PDB file of C-alpha atoms and ligand atoms in Angstrom:
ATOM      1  CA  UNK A1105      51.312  45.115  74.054  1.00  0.00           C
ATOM      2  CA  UNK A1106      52.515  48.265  71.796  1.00  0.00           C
ATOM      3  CA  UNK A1107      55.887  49.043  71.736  1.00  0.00           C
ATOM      4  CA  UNK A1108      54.384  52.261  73.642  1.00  0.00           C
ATOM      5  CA  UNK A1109      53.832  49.989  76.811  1.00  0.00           C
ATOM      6  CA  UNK A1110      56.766  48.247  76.959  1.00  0.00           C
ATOM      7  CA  UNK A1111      58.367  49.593  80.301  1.00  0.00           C
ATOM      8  CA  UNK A1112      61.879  50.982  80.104  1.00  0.00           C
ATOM      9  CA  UNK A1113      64.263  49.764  82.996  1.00  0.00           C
ATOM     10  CA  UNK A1114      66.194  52.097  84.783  1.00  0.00           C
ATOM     11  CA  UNK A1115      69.629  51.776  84.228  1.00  0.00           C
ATOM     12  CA  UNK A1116      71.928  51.644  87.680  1.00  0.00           C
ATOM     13  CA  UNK A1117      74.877  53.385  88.087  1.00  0.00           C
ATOM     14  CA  UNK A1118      76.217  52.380  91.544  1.00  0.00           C
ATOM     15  CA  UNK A1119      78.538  55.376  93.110  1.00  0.00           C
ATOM     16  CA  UNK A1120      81.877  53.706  93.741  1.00  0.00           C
ATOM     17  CA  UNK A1121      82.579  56.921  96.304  1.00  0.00           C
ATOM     18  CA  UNK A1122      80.112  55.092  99.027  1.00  0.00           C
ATOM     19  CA  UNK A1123      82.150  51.515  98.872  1.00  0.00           C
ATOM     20  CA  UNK A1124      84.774  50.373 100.786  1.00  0.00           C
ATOM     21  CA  UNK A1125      87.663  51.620  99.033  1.00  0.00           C
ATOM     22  CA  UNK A1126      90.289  48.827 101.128  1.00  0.00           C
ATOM     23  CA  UNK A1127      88.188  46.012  99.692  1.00  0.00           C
ATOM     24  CA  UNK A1128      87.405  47.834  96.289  1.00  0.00           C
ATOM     25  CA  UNK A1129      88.240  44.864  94.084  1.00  0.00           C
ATOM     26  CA  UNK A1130      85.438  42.576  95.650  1.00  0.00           C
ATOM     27  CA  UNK A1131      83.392  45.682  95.538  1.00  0.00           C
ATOM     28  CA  UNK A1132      83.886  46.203  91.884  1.00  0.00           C
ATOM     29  CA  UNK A1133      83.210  41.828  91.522  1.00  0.00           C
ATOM     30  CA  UNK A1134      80.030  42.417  93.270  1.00  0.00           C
ATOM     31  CA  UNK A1135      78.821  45.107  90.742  1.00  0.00           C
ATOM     32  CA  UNK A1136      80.213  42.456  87.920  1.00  0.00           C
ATOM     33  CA  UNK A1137      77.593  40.093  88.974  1.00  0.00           C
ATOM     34  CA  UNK A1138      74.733  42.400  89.944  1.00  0.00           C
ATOM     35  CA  UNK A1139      72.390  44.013  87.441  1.00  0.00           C
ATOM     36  CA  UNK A1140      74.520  47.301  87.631  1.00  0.00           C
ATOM     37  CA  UNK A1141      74.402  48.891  84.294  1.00  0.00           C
ATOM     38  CA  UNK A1142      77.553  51.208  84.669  1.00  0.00           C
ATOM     39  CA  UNK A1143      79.866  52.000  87.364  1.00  0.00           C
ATOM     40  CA  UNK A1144      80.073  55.340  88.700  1.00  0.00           C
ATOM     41  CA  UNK A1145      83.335  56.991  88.938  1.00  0.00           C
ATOM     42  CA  UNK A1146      83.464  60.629  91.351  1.00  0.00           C
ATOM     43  CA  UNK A1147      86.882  62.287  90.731  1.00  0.00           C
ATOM     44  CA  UNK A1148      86.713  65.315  92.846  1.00  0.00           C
ATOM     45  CA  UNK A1149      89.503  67.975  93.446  1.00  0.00           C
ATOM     46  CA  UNK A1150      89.009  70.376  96.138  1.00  0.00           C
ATOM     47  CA  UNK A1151      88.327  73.379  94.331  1.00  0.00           C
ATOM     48  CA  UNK A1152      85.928  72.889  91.854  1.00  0.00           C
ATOM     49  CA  UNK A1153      84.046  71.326  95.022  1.00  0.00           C
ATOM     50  CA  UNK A1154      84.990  70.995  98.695  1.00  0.00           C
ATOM     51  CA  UNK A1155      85.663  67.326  98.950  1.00  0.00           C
ATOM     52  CA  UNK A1156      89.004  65.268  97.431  1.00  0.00           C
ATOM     53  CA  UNK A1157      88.178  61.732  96.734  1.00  0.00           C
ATOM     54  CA  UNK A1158      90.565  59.596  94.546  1.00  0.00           C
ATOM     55  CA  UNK A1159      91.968  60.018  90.950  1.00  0.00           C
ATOM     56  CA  UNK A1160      93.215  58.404  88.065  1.00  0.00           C
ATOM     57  CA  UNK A1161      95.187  55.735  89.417  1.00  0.00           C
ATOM     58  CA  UNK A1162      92.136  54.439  90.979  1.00  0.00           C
ATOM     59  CA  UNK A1163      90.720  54.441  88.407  1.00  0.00           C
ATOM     60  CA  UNK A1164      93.058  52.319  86.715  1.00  0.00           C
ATOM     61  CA  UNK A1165      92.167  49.656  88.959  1.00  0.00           C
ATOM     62  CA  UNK A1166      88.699  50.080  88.912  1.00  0.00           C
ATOM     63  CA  UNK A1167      89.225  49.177  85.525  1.00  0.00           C
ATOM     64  CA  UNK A1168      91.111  46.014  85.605  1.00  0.00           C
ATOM     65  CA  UNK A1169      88.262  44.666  87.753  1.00  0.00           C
ATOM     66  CA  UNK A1170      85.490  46.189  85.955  1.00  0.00           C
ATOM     67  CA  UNK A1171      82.985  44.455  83.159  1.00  0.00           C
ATOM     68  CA  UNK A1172      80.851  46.962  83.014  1.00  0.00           C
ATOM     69  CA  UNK A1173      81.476  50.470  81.456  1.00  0.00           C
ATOM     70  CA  UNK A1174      82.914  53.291  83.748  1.00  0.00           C
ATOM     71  CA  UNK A1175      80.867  56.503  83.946  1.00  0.00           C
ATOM     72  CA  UNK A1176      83.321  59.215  85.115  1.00  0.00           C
ATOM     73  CA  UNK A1177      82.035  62.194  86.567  1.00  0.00           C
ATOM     74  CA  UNK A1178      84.682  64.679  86.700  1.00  0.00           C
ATOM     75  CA  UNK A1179      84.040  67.291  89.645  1.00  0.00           C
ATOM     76  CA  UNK A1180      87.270  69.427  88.822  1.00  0.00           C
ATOM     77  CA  UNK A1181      88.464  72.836  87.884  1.00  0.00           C
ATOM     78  CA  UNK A1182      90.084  72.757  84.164  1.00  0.00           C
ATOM     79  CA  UNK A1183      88.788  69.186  83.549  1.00  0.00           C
ATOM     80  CA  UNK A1184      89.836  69.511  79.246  1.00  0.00           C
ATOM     81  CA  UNK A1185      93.373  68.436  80.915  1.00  0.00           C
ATOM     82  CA  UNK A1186      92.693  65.247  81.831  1.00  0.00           C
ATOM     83  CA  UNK A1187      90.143  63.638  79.210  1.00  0.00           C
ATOM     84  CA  UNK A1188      92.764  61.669  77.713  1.00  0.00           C
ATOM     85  CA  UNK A1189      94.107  60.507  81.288  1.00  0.00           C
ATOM     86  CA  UNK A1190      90.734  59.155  82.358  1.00  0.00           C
ATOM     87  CA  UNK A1191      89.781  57.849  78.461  1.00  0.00           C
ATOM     88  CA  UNK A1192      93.047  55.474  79.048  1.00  0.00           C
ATOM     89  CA  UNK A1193      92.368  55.146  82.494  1.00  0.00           C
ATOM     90  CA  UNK A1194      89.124  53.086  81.241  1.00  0.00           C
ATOM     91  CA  UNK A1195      86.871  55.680  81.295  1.00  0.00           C
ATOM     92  CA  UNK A1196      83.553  54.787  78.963  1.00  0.00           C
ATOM     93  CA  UNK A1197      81.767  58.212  79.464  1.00  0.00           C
ATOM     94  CA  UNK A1198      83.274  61.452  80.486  1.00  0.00           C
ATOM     95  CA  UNK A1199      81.141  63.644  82.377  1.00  0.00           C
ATOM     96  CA  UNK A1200      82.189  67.826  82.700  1.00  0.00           C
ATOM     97  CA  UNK A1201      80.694  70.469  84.868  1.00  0.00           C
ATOM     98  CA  UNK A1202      78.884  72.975  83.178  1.00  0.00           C
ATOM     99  CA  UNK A1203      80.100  75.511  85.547  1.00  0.00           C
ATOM    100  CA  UNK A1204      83.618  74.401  85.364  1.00  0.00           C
ATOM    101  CA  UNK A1205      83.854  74.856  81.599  1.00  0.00           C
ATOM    102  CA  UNK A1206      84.125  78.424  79.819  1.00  0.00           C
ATOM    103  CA  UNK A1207      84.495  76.113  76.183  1.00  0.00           C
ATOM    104  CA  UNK A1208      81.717  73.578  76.566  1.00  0.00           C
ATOM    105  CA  UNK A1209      80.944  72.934  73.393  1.00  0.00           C
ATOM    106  CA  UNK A1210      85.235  72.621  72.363  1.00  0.00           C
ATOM    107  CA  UNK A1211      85.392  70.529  75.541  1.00  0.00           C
ATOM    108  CA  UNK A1212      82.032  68.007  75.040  1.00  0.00           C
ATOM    109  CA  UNK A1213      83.482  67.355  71.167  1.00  0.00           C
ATOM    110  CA  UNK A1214      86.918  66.532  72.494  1.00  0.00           C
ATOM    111  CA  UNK A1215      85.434  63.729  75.031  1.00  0.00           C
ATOM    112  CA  UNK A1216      83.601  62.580  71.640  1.00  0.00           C
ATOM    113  CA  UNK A1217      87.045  62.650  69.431  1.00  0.00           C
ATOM    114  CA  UNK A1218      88.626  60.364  72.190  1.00  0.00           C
ATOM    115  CA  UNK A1219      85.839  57.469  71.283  1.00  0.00           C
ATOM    116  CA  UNK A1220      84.438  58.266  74.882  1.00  0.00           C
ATOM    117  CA  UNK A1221      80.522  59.274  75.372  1.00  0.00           C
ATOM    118  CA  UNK A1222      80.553  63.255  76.539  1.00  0.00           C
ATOM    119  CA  UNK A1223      78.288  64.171  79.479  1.00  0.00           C
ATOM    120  CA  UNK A1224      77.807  67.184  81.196  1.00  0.00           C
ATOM    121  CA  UNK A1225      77.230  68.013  84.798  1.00  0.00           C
ATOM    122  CA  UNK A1226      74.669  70.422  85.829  1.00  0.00           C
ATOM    123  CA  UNK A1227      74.873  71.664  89.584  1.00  0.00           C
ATOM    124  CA  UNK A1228      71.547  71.962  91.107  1.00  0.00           C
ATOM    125  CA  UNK A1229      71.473  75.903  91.101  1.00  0.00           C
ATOM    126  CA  UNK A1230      72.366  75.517  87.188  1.00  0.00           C
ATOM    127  CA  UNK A1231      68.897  75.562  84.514  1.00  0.00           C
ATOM    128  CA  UNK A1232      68.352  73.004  82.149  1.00  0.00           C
ATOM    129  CA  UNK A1233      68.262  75.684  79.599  1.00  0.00           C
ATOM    130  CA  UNK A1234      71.832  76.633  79.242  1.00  0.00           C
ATOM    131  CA  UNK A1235      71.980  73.343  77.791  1.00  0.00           C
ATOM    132  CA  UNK A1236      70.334  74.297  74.508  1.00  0.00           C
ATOM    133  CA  UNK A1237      73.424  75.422  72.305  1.00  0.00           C
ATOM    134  CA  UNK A1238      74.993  72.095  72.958  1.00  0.00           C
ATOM    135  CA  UNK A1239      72.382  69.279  73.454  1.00  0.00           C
ATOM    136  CA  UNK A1240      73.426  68.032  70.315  1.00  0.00           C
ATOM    137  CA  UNK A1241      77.032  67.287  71.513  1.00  0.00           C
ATOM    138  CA  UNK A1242      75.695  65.051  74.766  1.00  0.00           C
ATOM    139  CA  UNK A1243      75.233  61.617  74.603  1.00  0.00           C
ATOM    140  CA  UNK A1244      74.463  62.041  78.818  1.00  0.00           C
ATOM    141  CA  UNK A1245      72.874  64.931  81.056  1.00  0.00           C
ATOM    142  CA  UNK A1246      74.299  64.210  84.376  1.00  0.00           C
ATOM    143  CA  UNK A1247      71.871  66.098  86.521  1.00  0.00           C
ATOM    144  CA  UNK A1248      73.121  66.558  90.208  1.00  0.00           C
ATOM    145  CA  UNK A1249      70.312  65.995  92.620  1.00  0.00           C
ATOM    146  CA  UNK A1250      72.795  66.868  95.528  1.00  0.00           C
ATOM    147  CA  UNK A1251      75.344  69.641  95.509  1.00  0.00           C
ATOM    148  CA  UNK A1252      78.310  67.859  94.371  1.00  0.00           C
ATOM    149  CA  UNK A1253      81.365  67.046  96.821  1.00  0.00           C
ATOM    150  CA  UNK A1254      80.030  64.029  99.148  1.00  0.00           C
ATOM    151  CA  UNK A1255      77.829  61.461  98.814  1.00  0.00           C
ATOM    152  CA  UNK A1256      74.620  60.661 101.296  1.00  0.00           C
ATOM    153  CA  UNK A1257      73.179  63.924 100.838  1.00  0.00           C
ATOM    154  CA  UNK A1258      69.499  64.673 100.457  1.00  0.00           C
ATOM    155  CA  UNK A1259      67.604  64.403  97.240  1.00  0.00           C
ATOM    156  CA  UNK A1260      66.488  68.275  96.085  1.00  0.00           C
ATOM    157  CA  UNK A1261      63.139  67.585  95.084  1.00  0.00           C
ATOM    158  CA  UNK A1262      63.296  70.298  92.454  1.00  0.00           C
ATOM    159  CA  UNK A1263      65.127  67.835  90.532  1.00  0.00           C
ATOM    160  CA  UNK A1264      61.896  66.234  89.224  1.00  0.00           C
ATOM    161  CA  UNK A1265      61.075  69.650  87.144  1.00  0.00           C
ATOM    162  CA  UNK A1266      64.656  69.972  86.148  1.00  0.00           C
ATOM    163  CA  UNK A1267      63.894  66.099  84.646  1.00  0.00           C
ATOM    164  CA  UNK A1268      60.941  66.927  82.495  1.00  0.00           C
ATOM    165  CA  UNK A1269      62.258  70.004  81.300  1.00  0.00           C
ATOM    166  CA  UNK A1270      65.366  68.525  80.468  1.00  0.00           C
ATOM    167  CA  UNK A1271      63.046  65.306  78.874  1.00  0.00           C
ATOM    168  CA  UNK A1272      61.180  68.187  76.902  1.00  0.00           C
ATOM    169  CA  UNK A1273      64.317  69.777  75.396  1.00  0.00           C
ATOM    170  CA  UNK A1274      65.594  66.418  73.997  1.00  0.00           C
ATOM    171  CA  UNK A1275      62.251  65.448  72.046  1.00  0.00           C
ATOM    172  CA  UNK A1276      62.054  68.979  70.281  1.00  0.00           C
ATOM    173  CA  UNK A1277      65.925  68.853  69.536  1.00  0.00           C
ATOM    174  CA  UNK A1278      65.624  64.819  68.265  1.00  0.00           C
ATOM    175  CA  UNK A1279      68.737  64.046  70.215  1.00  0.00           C
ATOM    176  CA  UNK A1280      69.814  60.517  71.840  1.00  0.00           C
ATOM    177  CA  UNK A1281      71.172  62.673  75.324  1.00  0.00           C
ATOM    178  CA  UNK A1282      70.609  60.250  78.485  1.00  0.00           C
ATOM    179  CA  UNK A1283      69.135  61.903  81.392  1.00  0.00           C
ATOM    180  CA  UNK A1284      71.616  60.679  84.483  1.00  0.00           C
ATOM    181  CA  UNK A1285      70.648  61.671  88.023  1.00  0.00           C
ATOM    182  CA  UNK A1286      73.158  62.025  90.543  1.00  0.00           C
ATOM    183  CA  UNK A1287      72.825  62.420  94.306  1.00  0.00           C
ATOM    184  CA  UNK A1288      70.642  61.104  97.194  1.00  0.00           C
ATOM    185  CA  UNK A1289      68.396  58.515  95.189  1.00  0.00           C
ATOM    186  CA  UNK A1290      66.184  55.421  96.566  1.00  0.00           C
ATOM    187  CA  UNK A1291      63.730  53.348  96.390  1.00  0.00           C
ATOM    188  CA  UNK A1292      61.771  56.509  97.470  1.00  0.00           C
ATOM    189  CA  UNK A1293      62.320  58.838  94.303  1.00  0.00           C
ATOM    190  CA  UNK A1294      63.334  55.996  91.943  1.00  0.00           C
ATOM    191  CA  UNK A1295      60.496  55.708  90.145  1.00  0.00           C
ATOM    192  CA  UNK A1296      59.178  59.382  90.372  1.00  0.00           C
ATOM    193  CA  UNK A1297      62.326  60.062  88.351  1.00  0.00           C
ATOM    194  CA  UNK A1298      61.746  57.614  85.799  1.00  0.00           C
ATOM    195  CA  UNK A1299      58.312  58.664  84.923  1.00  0.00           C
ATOM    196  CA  UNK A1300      59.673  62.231  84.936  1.00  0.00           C
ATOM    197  CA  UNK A1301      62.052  61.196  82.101  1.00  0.00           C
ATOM    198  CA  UNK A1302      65.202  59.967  83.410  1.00  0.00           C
ATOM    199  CA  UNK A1303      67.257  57.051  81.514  1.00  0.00           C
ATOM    200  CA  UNK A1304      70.191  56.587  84.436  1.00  0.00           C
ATOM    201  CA  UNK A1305      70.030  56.770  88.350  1.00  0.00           C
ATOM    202  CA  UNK A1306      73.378  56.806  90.270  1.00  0.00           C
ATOM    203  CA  UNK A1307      72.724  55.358  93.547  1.00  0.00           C
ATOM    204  CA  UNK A1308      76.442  55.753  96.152  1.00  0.00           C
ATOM    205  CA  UNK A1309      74.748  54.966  99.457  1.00  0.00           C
ATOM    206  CA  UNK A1310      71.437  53.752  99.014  1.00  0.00           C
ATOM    207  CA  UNK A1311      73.731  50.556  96.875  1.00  0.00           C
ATOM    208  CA  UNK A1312      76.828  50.510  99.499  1.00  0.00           C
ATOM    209  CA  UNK A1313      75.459  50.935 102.552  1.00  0.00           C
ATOM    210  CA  UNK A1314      72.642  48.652 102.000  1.00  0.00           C
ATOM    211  CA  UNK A1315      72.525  45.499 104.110  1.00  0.00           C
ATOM    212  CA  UNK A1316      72.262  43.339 100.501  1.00  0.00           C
ATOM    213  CA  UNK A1317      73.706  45.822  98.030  1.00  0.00           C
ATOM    214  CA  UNK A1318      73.444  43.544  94.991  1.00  0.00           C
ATOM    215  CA  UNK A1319      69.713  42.947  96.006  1.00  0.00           C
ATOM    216  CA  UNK A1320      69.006  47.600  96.094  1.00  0.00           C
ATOM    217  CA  UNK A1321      70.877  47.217  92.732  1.00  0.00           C
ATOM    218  CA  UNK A1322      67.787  45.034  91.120  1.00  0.00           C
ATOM    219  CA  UNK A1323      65.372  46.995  93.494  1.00  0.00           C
ATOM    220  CA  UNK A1324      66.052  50.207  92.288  1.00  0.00           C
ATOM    221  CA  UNK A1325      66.244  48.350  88.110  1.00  0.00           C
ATOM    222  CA  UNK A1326      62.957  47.935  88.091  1.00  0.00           C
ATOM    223  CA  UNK A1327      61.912  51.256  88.484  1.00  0.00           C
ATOM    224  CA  UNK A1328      60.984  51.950  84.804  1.00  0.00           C
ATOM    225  CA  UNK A1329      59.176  54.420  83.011  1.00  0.00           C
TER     226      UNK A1329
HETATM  227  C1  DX5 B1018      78.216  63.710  94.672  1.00  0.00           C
HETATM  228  C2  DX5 B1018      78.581  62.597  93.707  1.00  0.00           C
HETATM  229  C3  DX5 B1018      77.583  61.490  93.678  1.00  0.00           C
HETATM  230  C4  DX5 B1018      77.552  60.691  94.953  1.00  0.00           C
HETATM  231  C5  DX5 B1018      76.201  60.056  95.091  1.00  0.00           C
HETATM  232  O1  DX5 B1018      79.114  64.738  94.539  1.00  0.00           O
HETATM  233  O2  DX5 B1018      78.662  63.119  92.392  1.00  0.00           O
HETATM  234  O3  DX5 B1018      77.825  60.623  92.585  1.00  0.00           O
HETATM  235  O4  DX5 B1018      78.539  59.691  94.983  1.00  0.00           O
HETATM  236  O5  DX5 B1018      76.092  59.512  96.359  1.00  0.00           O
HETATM  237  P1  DX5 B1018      74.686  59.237  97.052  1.00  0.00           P
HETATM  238  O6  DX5 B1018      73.917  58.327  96.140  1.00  0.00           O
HETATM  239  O7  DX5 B1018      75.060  58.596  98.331  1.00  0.00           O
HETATM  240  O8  DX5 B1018      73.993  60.551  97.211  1.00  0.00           O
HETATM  241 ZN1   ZN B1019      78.693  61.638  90.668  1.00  0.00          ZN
END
């Protein structure tokens, strides 16, 4: 076998939004033994999107619980204010909206100064190519499959374009960025996404509400590219 064929595993990100929030320590325990890869963190605000969900103290104890590295997606209006917050909150990567950020580039090399990996947020309505002045300062695309604000939503199939023109930009800039999808995957669009050129798939529901959740998380792993 050439390095070529050797199948990259999806990496899971399991939505924390879909758990059960008054049992969120054994939640976090089951992702600690399951073949979760990251845990997904959705901060929302109620302005940057029409949903509130749960902020940094929550975070906080996410984090006491947590072995595995928290991916924070920050759905909020002015989000440079609080990258230090959620960097001692626990907070592993940092993700920004495009679309809530007039100083991207300022704002993606902060998250980077803090020791944190920077990601960016691209609503669905957003193209992948307002991404090309500051590729180089992503370690993560976080491409929203959904319209961001709740979870359970259903997978745009656009997305899958989005993916390998995303994939496309990274090889001709020779950067490292992750392609992270966020919103409405499953077992049915895992793998489509992978072979499109994704590297992380955040799964809220399709984990959660699962009847064996720890089970979906190694289902939807081996969905590879
Ligand atoms: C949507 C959030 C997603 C959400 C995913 O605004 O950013 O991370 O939790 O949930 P599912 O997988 O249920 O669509
Ligand atoms: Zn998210």
């Amino acid at each position: 076998m050439t390095l070529k064929d050797t199948p990259t595993l999806a990496r899971i990100a399991p939505s924390i939004l879909a758990s059960d929030f008054a049992n969120l320590q054994s939640e976090v325990e089951m992702l600690n033994e399951s073949e979760a890869d990251w845990v997904h963190i959705d901060i929302m605000d109620g302005v940057f999107v029409p949903n509130i969900s749960f902020g940094i103290p929550v975070c906080e104890a996410i984090a006491k619980h947590a072995r595995k590295p928290l991916d924070v997606h920050l759905m909020i209006v002015q989000p440079e204010k609080y990258l230090e917050a959620f960097k001692n909150a626990g907070a592993a990567v940092i993700s920004v909206h495009y679309e809530a950020c007039p100083h991207l580039h300022r704002t993606l090399q902060q998250i980077r100064d803090l020791g944190c990996q920077a990601g960016v947020a691209l609503n669905p309505h957003t193209p992948v190519s307002v991404l090309e002045e500051v590729l180089e300062l992503a370690d993560l695309v976080c491409m929203m499959s959904v319209n961001p604000g709740f979870g359970g939503q259903k997978f745009i199939p656009r997305t899958f374009d989005k993916v390998r023109q995303l994939r496309r930009m990274i090889e001709t800039q020779g950067t490292q960025t992750l392609i992270e999808i966020d919103g409405g995957v499953s077992l049915d669009n895992a793998s489509e996404l992978m072979k499109a050129g994704a590297d992380v798939l955040v799964a809220g529901n399709t984990v959660f509400k699962a009847q064996n959740p720890k089970q979906m998380i190694g289902d939807l792993k081996k969905s590879s590219k």
